[in-house]
Amino acid sequence: MPKSPLRYAIRPKHLEAHVFEVTCTIADPDENGQRFQLPAWIPGSYLIRDFARHIVSVGAKAGRRSLPIAKLDKHTWITAPAQGPVTVTIEVYACDPSVRGAYLDSSRGFFNGPCVFLRPLGKDDRPCEVEILPPRGARGRAWRVATTLRRKEAPAYGFGVYRAADYDEVLDHPVELGTFALGEFALHGVPHAIAISGRHDADMDRLCKDLRRLCETHIALFDAPAPFSRYLFLVNAVGEGYGGLEHRTSTALLCSRDELPQPGMRGVTESYRTFLGLASHEYFHAWNVKRIKPAAFTPYDLERENYTTLLWAFEGITSYYDDLLLVRSGLISEQDYLETLGRSITSLLRTPGRMRQSVSDASWDAWVKYYRQDENTPNAQVSYYLKGSLVALALDLRIRGRTQGRKSLDDVMRALWARYGQSGAGVPEDAVERTAEEVAGVRLRGFFDRALRSTHDLQLAQPLREMGLEMQLRAPASWSDRGGKVLSERPARPTIAVGARITDDTMGVRITHVLNGGAAQTAGLAAGDIIVALDDLKVNAKNFEQRMNRKRAGEQATLHFFRRDELHRTQLDIVHAPVDTCALTPVASDRTGARRRAHWLGKGNA
Ligand code: ZN
């Protein structure tokens, strides 16, 4: 006899109070009392978030009769024993505008399964039905639904009943409710869509055209067909915001409306490049992490931390390909791509924490470090996104160099796809390294030990030179110089380094981070201090830089600053900014240049 399905229903109950009402009904509950649990975290975002803290009421019924329900721990409940169908109803406060949470107001709703759908323990292999109900009143007639949950009894983009194979799948299809703009395109017969909520005037035709080109490049990398039968980009456009979360057939993106292409816009602006890079990143995850998945996540244990050293591969390799596939698809130029690479190298060189934490440790400690950043983060941590992407670059160039261009990281990804992605078997902790060695046919143990498990700097200059690229290092031309560009002329004066990260404050200049070994640390400045005067004159963020850069190395500056409500005075040593700014430039055109454009930045392999 087929097992009876789990039935969920979710309704925007009180828009102004940001409350969803969610029910879970099970036809054959555990005879000793049925336990229900809400996940503590959401896959793709490695932090214990305790979603159950947003549950504001819980009740249970057996048929029409109310049934006692008791709480066992922070996110588990148990009903009294009952015969026949049991329904648990929760009310969930939803006011998290990020891509990881649930949100509801009078203009839109959004939810991720882990925030709203209870798991009936022991029954989570059942097929699931999810009834998505409209808000009451006029709004309910104007709103639509965007999700890749499969429709059972619902019109396209409409309210009604959706279905999923099991609870794991229910969790992996975020849902947008509201009056979003919609664009659609097909790729190799697979329908793709983009739904954009928020106020914006994006050119939907242009977006569809560019995304189609980009997605095609991803599918070609892994060899068609795509591993999904539909795909959806859910976008929330806001004034300022950035974020993305990957799912098996969709992604939720948060972006600034200025990053979306306007009608009549020509070329790809820097801000649109940011949006395309984000979309590219999450789409790549449909292969790398959603299907080629660490054994540590197979299956996910959503009650507690799931440790892996492999986030350098799942986030770093994905970060490497997100921009690389923009240039391969022809959406951005080689020059644009080299600029983003130069900026990444600059950003890593400006992170003292790269000398403290290996990228493998950064991955393992994501739960308590990367996702819980504080004022000491630049000194103590390295990002597995940033360093991971440059490890991927170094690995790719090394394989290409050692095999005379016959093999590349593309082949490693295709091998991982064939071995683990298509079967769903989890990737053991050493398997990315083993697969790379097998595919390339060369020993890479020394490379991986240094790149992943040590804090020595990556060796990038030589492999880049073999690709016909000169890695130039210089001091920054200003405090806003993020690298990536070669200076047309030397700055009139050397830039002065404070050794701290700062931000504007109504009272002056606020220090957000003090870097180890820098002038600010020597002067006794701390994160949170607000500098109010430089040499006895009031400062703001703008004139602080100008006035500091007029000083000469060896001099001192007198700073007055508030620490909490106490005024202090200190002397800051004036020192030149270090050589930590990188730009990549093609050496005079030659055969390597042609090979670089044709293979690495072109189609892939030689
Ligand atoms: Zn990612």
Tab-separated table of N, CA and C and ligand atoms in Angstrom, residues 44 46 244-246 281-282 285 288-289 314-316 318-319 322 371 384-385, ligand 1:
chain	number	residue	atom	x	y	z
A	44	GLY	N	23.479	25.572	2.419
A	44	GLY	CA	24.065	26.661	1.634
A	44	GLY	C	24.491	27.829	2.494
A	46	TYR	N	25.991	28.272	6.265
A	46	TYR	CA	26.467	27.358	7.298
A	46	TYR	C	26.541	28.011	8.681
A	244	GLY	N	22.847	35.597	-2.297
A	244	GLY	CA	22.261	34.556	-3.123
A	244	GLY	C	22.265	33.245	-2.370
A	245	LEU	N	21.292	32.409	-2.649
A	245	LEU	CA	21.285	31.071	-2.062
A	245	LEU	C	20.871	30.088	-3.139
A	246	GLU	N	21.655	28.993	-3.227
A	246	GLU	CA	21.461	28.025	-4.292
A	246	GLU	C	20.454	26.953	-3.897
A	281	HIS	N	27.128	32.439	-10.333
A	281	HIS	CA	27.572	31.681	-9.159
A	281	HIS	C	26.505	30.676	-8.725
A	282	GLU	N	25.286	31.158	-8.561
A	282	GLU	CA	24.226	30.280	-8.043
A	282	GLU	C	23.831	29.210	-9.059
A	285	HIS	N	26.162	26.370	-8.917
A	285	HIS	CA	25.870	25.527	-7.758
A	285	HIS	C	24.838	24.429	-8.070
A	288	ASN	N	27.546	22.100	-8.748
A	288	ASN	CA	28.582	21.997	-7.722
A	288	ASN	C	28.065	22.402	-6.342
A	289	VAL	N	27.609	21.471	-5.591
A	289	VAL	CA	27.146	21.502	-4.185
A	289	VAL	C	25.700	21.021	-4.059
A	314	PHE	N	33.591	23.735	-2.995
A	314	PHE	CA	32.185	23.986	-3.345
A	314	PHE	C	31.879	25.473	-3.469
A	315	GLU	N	32.503	26.305	-2.662
A	315	GLU	CA	32.315	27.750	-2.825
A	315	GLU	C	33.444	28.391	-3.634
A	316	GLY	N	34.686	27.919	-3.417
A	316	GLY	CA	35.822	28.532	-4.103
A	316	GLY	C	35.818	28.235	-5.600
A	318	THR	N	33.317	27.342	-7.337
A	318	THR	CA	32.132	28.021	-7.879
A	318	THR	C	32.415	29.510	-8.082
A	319	SER	N	33.126	30.122	-7.128
A	319	SER	CA	33.466	31.549	-7.271
A	319	SER	C	34.445	31.776	-8.429
A	322	ASP	N	32.295	31.508	-11.637
A	322	ASP	CA	31.197	32.460	-11.881
A	322	ASP	C	31.623	33.577	-12.833
A	371	TYR	N	30.612	32.763	9.230
A	371	TYR	CA	29.246	33.278	9.401
A	371	TYR	C	29.050	34.070	10.685
A	384	TYR	N	36.958	31.282	2.405
A	384	TYR	CA	37.082	30.147	1.484
A	384	TYR	C	36.477	30.468	0.123
A	385	TYR	N	35.697	31.520	0.025
A	385	TYR	CA	35.242	31.991	-1.296
A	385	TYR	C	36.430	32.605	-2.043
B	1	ZN	ZN	28.013	29.914	-3.246
